[in-house]
PDB file of C-alpha atoms in Angstrom:
ATOM      1  CA  GLN I 759     206.508   1.963  87.176  1.00 60.00           C
ATOM      2  CA  GLN I 760     207.088   4.148  90.164  1.00 65.00           C
ATOM      3  CA  LYS I 761     204.560   3.918  92.979  1.00 89.00           C
ATOM      4  CA  VAL I 762     203.999   6.427  95.712  1.00 95.00           C
ATOM      5  CA  GLN I 763     202.382   5.016  98.847  1.00 96.00           C
ATOM      6  CA  GLN I 764     200.778   7.256 101.445  1.00 97.00           C
ATOM      7  CA  SER I 765     199.623   6.412 104.943  1.00 97.00           C
ATOM      8  CA  PRO I 766     197.306   6.589 106.661  1.00 97.00           C
ATOM      9  CA  GLU I 767     194.442   6.789 104.163  1.00 97.00           C
ATOM     10  CA  SER I 768     192.527   8.951 106.581  1.00 97.00           C
ATOM     11  CA  LEU I 769     193.346  10.663 109.831  1.00 98.00           C
ATOM     12  CA  ILE I 770     191.284  12.466 112.454  1.00 98.00           C
ATOM     13  CA  VAL I 771     193.139  14.846 114.760  1.00 98.00           C
ATOM     14  CA  PRO I 772     191.683  17.090 117.476  1.00 98.00           C
ATOM     15  CA  GLU I 773     192.060  20.819 117.027  1.00 98.00           C
ATOM     16  CA  GLY I 774     195.402  21.922 118.413  1.00 97.00           C
ATOM     17  CA  GLY I 775     196.917  18.471 117.990  1.00 98.00           C
ATOM     18  CA  MET I 776     199.742  17.163 115.809  1.00 98.00           C
ATOM     19  CA  ALA I 777     199.003  15.515 112.449  1.00 98.00           C
ATOM     20  CA  SER I 778     201.641  13.233 110.909  1.00 98.00           C
ATOM     21  CA  LEU I 779     201.386  12.009 107.335  1.00 98.00           C
ATOM     22  CA  ASN I 780     203.708   9.555 105.584  1.00 98.00           C
ATOM     23  CA  CYS I 781     204.807   8.940 102.024  1.00 98.00           C
ATOM     24  CA  THR I 782     207.221   6.459 100.428  1.00 97.00           C
ATOM     25  CA  SER I 783     208.343   6.025  96.841  1.00 94.00           C
ATOM     26  CA  SER I 784     209.326   2.696  95.302  1.00 91.00           C
ATOM     27  CA  ASP I 785     211.633   4.279  92.723  1.00 87.00           C
ATOM     28  CA  ARG I 786     215.303   4.761  93.612  1.00 86.00           C
ATOM     29  CA  ASN I 787     215.594   7.402  90.863  1.00 84.00           C
ATOM     30  CA  VAL I 788     213.332   9.791  92.759  1.00 88.00           C
ATOM     31  CA  ASP I 789     215.007  13.083  93.580  1.00 86.00           C
ATOM     32  CA  TYR I 790     212.150  15.418  94.493  1.00 90.00           C
ATOM     33  CA  PHE I 791     209.172  15.276  96.811  1.00 94.00           C
ATOM     34  CA  TRP I 792     206.255  17.620  97.196  1.00 95.00           C
ATOM     35  CA  TRP I 793     203.191  17.836  99.386  1.00 97.00           C
ATOM     36  CA  TYR I 794     200.042  19.215  97.800  1.00 97.00           C
ATOM     37  CA  ARG I 795     196.897  20.144  99.691  1.00 97.00           C
ATOM     38  CA  GLN I 796     193.426  19.962  98.188  1.00 95.00           C
ATOM     39  CA  HIS I 797     190.505  21.450 100.058  1.00 95.00           C
ATOM     40  CA  SER I 798     187.102  20.077  99.158  1.00 92.00           C
ATOM     41  CA  GLY I 799     185.924  21.481  95.814  1.00 87.00           C
ATOM     42  CA  LYS I 800     189.213  23.274  95.187  1.00 90.00           C
ATOM     43  CA  SER I 801     192.277  22.607  93.073  1.00 92.00           C
ATOM     44  CA  PRO I 802     195.363  20.950  94.597  1.00 94.00           C
ATOM     45  CA  LYS I 803     197.958  23.523  95.657  1.00 95.00           C
ATOM     46  CA  MET I 804     201.573  22.923  96.513  1.00 95.00           C
ATOM     47  CA  LEU I 805     202.158  23.138 100.236  1.00 96.00           C
ATOM     48  CA  MET I 806     205.820  22.245 100.615  1.00 96.00           C
ATOM     49  CA  SER I 807     208.663  20.719  98.670  1.00 94.00           C
ATOM     50  CA  ILE I 808     211.806  18.956  99.834  1.00 95.00           C
ATOM     51  CA  PHE I 809     214.722  17.869  97.710  1.00 91.00           C
ATOM     52  CA  SER I 810     217.498  17.224 100.253  1.00 91.00           C
ATOM     53  CA  ASN I 811     217.862  14.956 103.235  1.00 94.00           C
ATOM     54  CA  GLY I 812     216.732  16.476 106.487  1.00 95.00           C
ATOM     55  CA  GLU I 813     214.001  18.738 107.655  1.00 96.00           C
ATOM     56  CA  LYS I 814     212.290  21.877 106.423  1.00 96.00           C
ATOM     57  CA  GLU I 815     209.926  24.023 108.488  1.00 97.00           C
ATOM     58  CA  GLU I 816     207.440  26.631 107.341  1.00 96.00           C
ATOM     59  CA  GLY I 817     205.231  27.956 110.103  1.00 97.00           C
ATOM     60  CA  ARG I 818     203.183  25.108 111.584  1.00 98.00           C
ATOM     61  CA  PHE I 819     204.297  22.703 108.847  1.00 98.00           C
ATOM     62  CA  THR I 820     207.428  20.556 108.948  1.00 98.00           C
ATOM     63  CA  VAL I 821     208.525  18.113 106.277  1.00 98.00           C
ATOM     64  CA  HIS I 822     211.188  15.442 106.646  1.00 98.00           C
ATOM     65  CA  LEU I 823     213.011  13.518 103.947  1.00 97.00           C
ATOM     66  CA  ASN I 824     215.129  10.390 104.179  1.00 96.00           C
ATOM     67  CA  LYS I 825     216.498   9.751 100.704  1.00 93.00           C
ATOM     68  CA  ALA I 826     218.013   6.396 101.628  1.00 94.00           C
ATOM     69  CA  SER I 827     214.567   5.022 102.449  1.00 95.00           C
ATOM     70  CA  LEU I 828     212.728   7.279  99.945  1.00 94.00           C
ATOM     71  CA  HIS I 829     210.443   8.319 102.760  1.00 97.00           C
ATOM     72  CA  THR I 830     209.008  11.736 103.453  1.00 98.00           C
ATOM     73  CA  SER I 831     206.664  12.838 106.188  1.00 98.00           C
ATOM     74  CA  LEU I 832     204.588  15.942 106.802  1.00 98.00           C
ATOM     75  CA  HIS I 833     203.836  17.133 110.311  1.00 98.00           C
ATOM     76  CA  ILE I 834     201.279  19.784 111.146  1.00 98.00           C
ATOM     77  CA  ARG I 835     201.403  21.155 114.683  1.00 98.00           C
ATOM     78  CA  ASP I 836     198.620  23.085 116.373  1.00 98.00           C
ATOM     79  CA  SER I 837     196.193  21.711 113.756  1.00 98.00           C
ATOM     80  CA  GLN I 838     193.308  23.954 112.769  1.00 97.00           C
ATOM     81  CA  PRO I 839     189.929  23.065 111.220  1.00 97.00           C
ATOM     82  CA  SER I 840     191.119  24.852 108.061  1.00 97.00           C
ATOM     83  CA  ASP I 841     193.837  22.187 107.730  1.00 98.00           C
ATOM     84  CA  SER I 842     191.116  19.623 106.957  1.00 98.00           C
ATOM     85  CA  ALA I 843     191.855  18.565 103.384  1.00 98.00           C
ATOM     86  CA  LEU I 844     193.239  15.834 101.144  1.00 97.00           C
ATOM     87  CA  TYR I 845     197.045  15.810 101.278  1.00 98.00           C
ATOM     88  CA  LEU I 846     198.747  14.444  98.190  1.00 97.00           C
ATOM     89  CA  CYS I 847     202.381  13.405  98.121  1.00 97.00           C
ATOM     90  CA  ALA I 848     204.193  13.653  94.788  1.00 95.00           C
ATOM     91  CA  ALA I 849     207.595  12.399  93.693  1.00 92.00           C
ATOM     92  CA  GLY I 850     209.686  13.440  90.723  1.00 88.00           C
ATOM     93  CA  ALA I 851     212.352  11.355  89.035  1.00 78.00           C
ATOM     94  CA  ASN I 852     214.732  12.184  86.230  1.00 69.00           C
ATOM     95  CA  TYR I 853     214.234   9.577  83.539  1.00 64.00           C
ATOM     96  CA  GLY I 854     215.023  11.837  80.666  1.00 55.00           C
ATOM     97  CA  ASN I 855     211.272  11.929  80.138  1.00 54.00           C
ATOM     98  CA  GLU I 856     210.619  13.503  83.474  1.00 63.00           C
ATOM     99  CA  LYS I 857     207.281  13.232  85.185  1.00 75.00           C
ATOM    100  CA  ILE I 858     205.719  13.560  88.574  1.00 86.00           C
ATOM    101  CA  THR I 859     203.870  10.671  90.239  1.00 90.00           C
ATOM    102  CA  PHE I 860     201.261  11.124  92.950  1.00 94.00           C
ATOM    103  CA  GLY I 861     200.087   9.029  95.845  1.00 96.00           C
ATOM    104  CA  ALA I 862     196.392   8.468  96.580  1.00 96.00           C
ATOM    105  CA  GLY I 863     196.454  10.937  99.431  1.00 97.00           C
ATOM    106  CA  THR I 864     195.650  11.171 103.120  1.00 98.00           C
ATOM    107  CA  LYS I 865     192.295  12.656 104.054  1.00 97.00           C
ATOM    108  CA  LEU I 866     192.908  14.759 107.143  1.00 98.00           C
ATOM    109  CA  THR I 867     190.019  15.886 109.352  1.00 98.00           C
ATOM    110  CA  ILE I 868     190.604  18.271 112.225  1.00 98.00           C
ATOM    111  CA  LYS I 869     187.867  17.989 114.863  1.00 96.00           C
ATOM    112  CA  PRO I 870     187.005  21.197 116.741  1.00 92.00           C
TER     113      PRO I 870
ATOM    114  CA  ASP V1478     198.060  35.503  87.905  1.00 54.00           C
ATOM    115  CA  THR V1479     198.717  31.881  88.791  1.00 61.00           C
ATOM    116  CA  THR V1480     195.436  30.549  87.511  1.00 88.00           C
ATOM    117  CA  VAL V1481     194.821  27.446  85.489  1.00 96.00           C
ATOM    118  CA  LYS V1482     191.288  27.387  84.152  1.00 96.00           C
ATOM    119  CA  GLN V1483     189.315  24.378  83.051  1.00 96.00           C
ATOM    120  CA  ASN V1484     186.058  24.164  81.184  1.00 91.00           C
ATOM    121  CA  PRO V1485     183.522  22.896  81.748  1.00 92.00           C
ATOM    122  CA  ARG V1486     183.408  22.254  85.480  1.00 93.00           C
ATOM    123  CA  TYR V1487     181.009  19.339  84.984  1.00 96.00           C
ATOM    124  CA  LYS V1488     180.451  17.260  81.876  1.00 97.00           C
ATOM    125  CA  LEU V1489     177.856  14.619  81.172  1.00 97.00           C
ATOM    126  CA  ALA V1490     178.551  12.318  78.238  1.00 97.00           C
ATOM    127  CA  ARG V1491     176.905   9.318  76.664  1.00 97.00           C
ATOM    128  CA  VAL V1492     178.720   6.039  76.139  1.00 97.00           C
ATOM    129  CA  GLY V1493     180.285   5.976  72.704  1.00 96.00           C
ATOM    130  CA  LYS V1494     180.200   9.746  72.233  1.00 97.00           C
ATOM    131  CA  PRO V1495     183.233  12.029  72.010  1.00 97.00           C
ATOM    132  CA  VAL V1496     184.314  14.336  74.827  1.00 97.00           C
ATOM    133  CA  ASN V1497     186.510  17.422  74.615  1.00 96.00           C
ATOM    134  CA  LEU V1498     187.866  19.142  77.718  1.00 97.00           C
ATOM    135  CA  ILE V1499     189.618  22.507  77.677  1.00 97.00           C
ATOM    136  CA  CYS V1500     192.381  23.981  79.819  1.00 98.00           C
ATOM    137  CA  SER V1501     194.112  27.346  79.739  1.00 97.00           C
ATOM    138  CA  GLN V1502     196.897  29.075  81.656  1.00 97.00           C
ATOM    139  CA  THR V1503     198.290  32.598  81.471  1.00 93.00           C
ATOM    140  CA  MET V1504     201.634  31.992  83.183  1.00 93.00           C
ATOM    141  CA  ASN V1505     203.476  31.267  79.934  1.00 93.00           C
ATOM    142  CA  HIS V1506     204.355  27.831  81.243  1.00 94.00           C
ATOM    143  CA  ASP V1507     206.167  25.470  78.925  1.00 92.00           C
ATOM    144  CA  THR V1508     204.484  22.288  80.102  1.00 93.00           C
ATOM    145  CA  MET V1509     200.832  21.377  80.445  1.00 95.00           C
ATOM    146  CA  TYR V1510     199.584  18.096  81.912  1.00 94.00           C
ATOM    147  CA  TRP V1511     196.389  16.095  82.097  1.00 96.00           C
ATOM    148  CA  TYR V1512     195.726  13.849  85.085  1.00 96.00           C
ATOM    149  CA  GLN V1513     192.776  11.535  85.673  1.00 96.00           C
ATOM    150  CA  LYS V1514     191.625  11.150  89.261  1.00 95.00           C
ATOM    151  CA  LYS V1515     189.111   8.605  90.515  1.00 95.00           C
ATOM    152  CA  PRO V1516     187.858   8.493  94.115  1.00 92.00           C
ATOM    153  CA  ASN V1517     190.403   7.080  96.579  1.00 90.00           C
ATOM    154  CA  GLN V1518     192.991   6.701  93.819  1.00 94.00           C
ATOM    155  CA  ALA V1519     196.121   8.645  92.992  1.00 94.00           C
ATOM    156  CA  PRO V1520     195.951  11.210  90.184  1.00 95.00           C
ATOM    157  CA  LYS V1521     197.141   9.315  87.114  1.00 94.00           C
ATOM    158  CA  LEU V1522     199.189  11.120  84.495  1.00 92.00           C
ATOM    159  CA  LEU V1523     197.601  10.683  81.060  1.00 95.00           C
ATOM    160  CA  LEU V1524     199.804  12.889  78.910  1.00 93.00           C
ATOM    161  CA  PHE V1525     201.735  16.141  78.875  1.00 92.00           C
ATOM    162  CA  TYR V1526     202.864  18.722  76.375  1.00 93.00           C
ATOM    163  CA  TYR V1527     206.291  20.253  76.609  1.00 91.00           C
ATOM    164  CA  ASP V1528     206.027  23.211  74.263  1.00 91.00           C
ATOM    165  CA  LYS V1529     204.626  21.551  71.126  1.00 93.00           C
ATOM    166  CA  ILE V1530     205.822  18.023  71.929  1.00 92.00           C
ATOM    167  CA  LEU V1531     203.174  15.610  73.154  1.00 93.00           C
ATOM    168  CA  ASN V1532     204.122  12.778  75.520  1.00 89.00           C
ATOM    169  CA  ARG V1533     201.456  10.158  76.171  1.00 89.00           C
ATOM    170  CA  GLU V1534     201.645   7.469  78.813  1.00 87.00           C
ATOM    171  CA  ALA V1535     201.981   3.971  77.371  1.00 85.00           C
ATOM    172  CA  ASP V1536     198.959   2.477  79.110  1.00 84.00           C
ATOM    173  CA  THR V1537     196.586   5.230  77.986  1.00 84.00           C
ATOM    174  CA  PHE V1538     198.158   5.911  74.623  1.00 81.00           C
ATOM    175  CA  GLU V1539     195.181   4.966  72.493  1.00 87.00           C
ATOM    176  CA  LYS V1540     192.462   6.260  74.783  1.00 91.00           C
ATOM    177  CA  PHE V1541     193.266   9.969  74.913  1.00 95.00           C
ATOM    178  CA  GLN V1542     194.295  12.583  72.399  1.00 95.00           C
ATOM    179  CA  SER V1543     195.358  16.131  72.989  1.00 96.00           C
ATOM    180  CA  SER V1544     196.157  19.309  71.138  1.00 96.00           C
ATOM    181  CA  ARG V1545     197.944  22.494  72.079  1.00 97.00           C
ATOM    182  CA  PRO V1546     197.252  25.163  69.462  1.00 96.00           C
ATOM    183  CA  ASN V1547     199.237  27.763  71.414  1.00 95.00           C
ATOM    184  CA  ASN V1548     201.178  28.096  74.655  1.00 94.00           C
ATOM    185  CA  SER V1549     198.089  28.977  76.698  1.00 96.00           C
ATOM    186  CA  PHE V1550     195.611  26.283  75.680  1.00 97.00           C
ATOM    187  CA  CYS V1551     195.515  22.519  75.864  1.00 97.00           C
ATOM    188  CA  SER V1552     192.639  20.137  75.209  1.00 97.00           C
ATOM    189  CA  LEU V1553     191.951  16.541  76.152  1.00 97.00           C
ATOM    190  CA  TYR V1554     189.929  14.523  73.679  1.00 97.00           C
ATOM    191  CA  ILE V1555     188.187  11.199  74.166  1.00 96.00           C
ATOM    192  CA  GLY V1556     187.002   9.758  70.874  1.00 95.00           C
ATOM    193  CA  SER V1557     184.462   7.322  72.291  1.00 95.00           C
ATOM    194  CA  ALA V1558     183.647   7.596  75.969  1.00 95.00           C
ATOM    195  CA  GLY V1559     183.181   4.479  78.046  1.00 95.00           C
ATOM    196  CA  LEU V1560     181.852   4.088  81.575  1.00 97.00           C
ATOM    197  CA  GLU V1561     185.426   3.703  82.829  1.00 95.00           C
ATOM    198  CA  TYR V1562     186.195   7.275  81.755  1.00 97.00           C
ATOM    199  CA  SER V1563     184.009   8.690  84.516  1.00 97.00           C
ATOM    200  CA  ALA V1564     186.469  10.596  86.699  1.00 97.00           C
ATOM    201  CA  MET V1565     187.812  14.008  87.623  1.00 96.00           C
ATOM    202  CA  TYR V1566     190.189  15.341  84.979  1.00 97.00           C
ATOM    203  CA  LEU V1567     192.819  17.713  86.317  1.00 97.00           C
ATOM    204  CA  CYS V1568     194.854  20.002  84.122  1.00 97.00           C
ATOM    205  CA  ALA V1569     198.143  21.359  85.437  1.00 95.00           C
ATOM    206  CA  SER V1570     201.024  23.437  84.174  1.00 95.00           C
ATOM    207  CA  SER V1571     204.652  24.017  85.115  1.00 92.00           C
ATOM    208  CA  ARG V1572     207.732  25.870  83.940  1.00 89.00           C
ATOM    209  CA  GLY V1573     210.142  23.764  81.957  1.00 77.00           C
ATOM    210  CA  GLN V1574     210.038  20.015  81.588  1.00 68.00           C
ATOM    211  CA  ILE V1575     211.915  18.975  84.656  1.00 69.00           C
ATOM    212  CA  SER V1576     210.479  17.131  87.608  1.00 69.00           C
ATOM    213  CA  ASN V1577     211.659  19.595  90.220  1.00 75.00           C
ATOM    214  CA  GLU V1578     209.109  22.181  89.124  1.00 82.00           C
ATOM    215  CA  ARG V1579     205.899  22.630  91.064  1.00 88.00           C
ATOM    216  CA  LEU V1580     202.588  22.060  89.332  1.00 92.00           C
ATOM    217  CA  PHE V1581     199.760  24.567  89.197  1.00 95.00           C
ATOM    218  CA  PHE V1582     196.380  22.854  88.960  1.00 96.00           C
ATOM    219  CA  GLY V1583     192.986  23.829  87.656  1.00 95.00           C
ATOM    220  CA  HIS V1584     189.783  23.018  89.553  1.00 94.00           C
ATOM    221  CA  GLY V1585     189.184  20.015  87.357  1.00 95.00           C
ATOM    222  CA  THR V1586     186.371  18.798  85.129  1.00 97.00           C
ATOM    223  CA  LYS V1587     184.157  16.103  86.587  1.00 97.00           C
ATOM    224  CA  LEU V1588     183.180  13.801  83.747  1.00 98.00           C
ATOM    225  CA  SER V1589     180.232  11.472  84.171  1.00 98.00           C
ATOM    226  CA  VAL V1590     179.644   8.930  81.405  1.00 97.00           C
ATOM    227  CA  LEU V1591     176.190   7.374  81.227  1.00 96.00           C
TER     228      LEU V1591
END
């Protein structure tokens, strides 16, 4: 069964700093990666998706994907206290019975 | 409206008693999912409905039932709750049944079994 590993488990970054989160899948059939963000007491919401090798930038958020190593990373520059949240990585694979598998998440805390 | 609603927000159940959790969405999504999330663990897919077709994960096949009377509603049913069922239950929906579609989540139902 596919596993999605995230690191680190928790991360503290000073306000204005760069936060870097990592995610790797163990399944070579994986084609799609997402990053979801869950603020405390709220529902997870999709932050970014990446399906092709390379880099994708949206504002302060940049996501990288290396399909050969099944590794994706999320980078948040100029981190703000409002970025404090649980970040969940998800991977999708086409088995015919498609489903999306999540990692356990990285708890990010931005210190003012 | 991109809302997925779950009821109740909190649920207290006794060991051995049944539990029924409700989820609704108004986005006309084809697929609805139930995930179980325990602290410091990944959300675990329990089952999903694509239209009227129910797919249950092999390792939780006998523990959870579900029904989808119409496109908007989906329930999760536990016939006899055990302590190990204490968790957050997240409902989600997506268009289609393909794994490149984003999920829309509800706030979750926190189930405590005593």
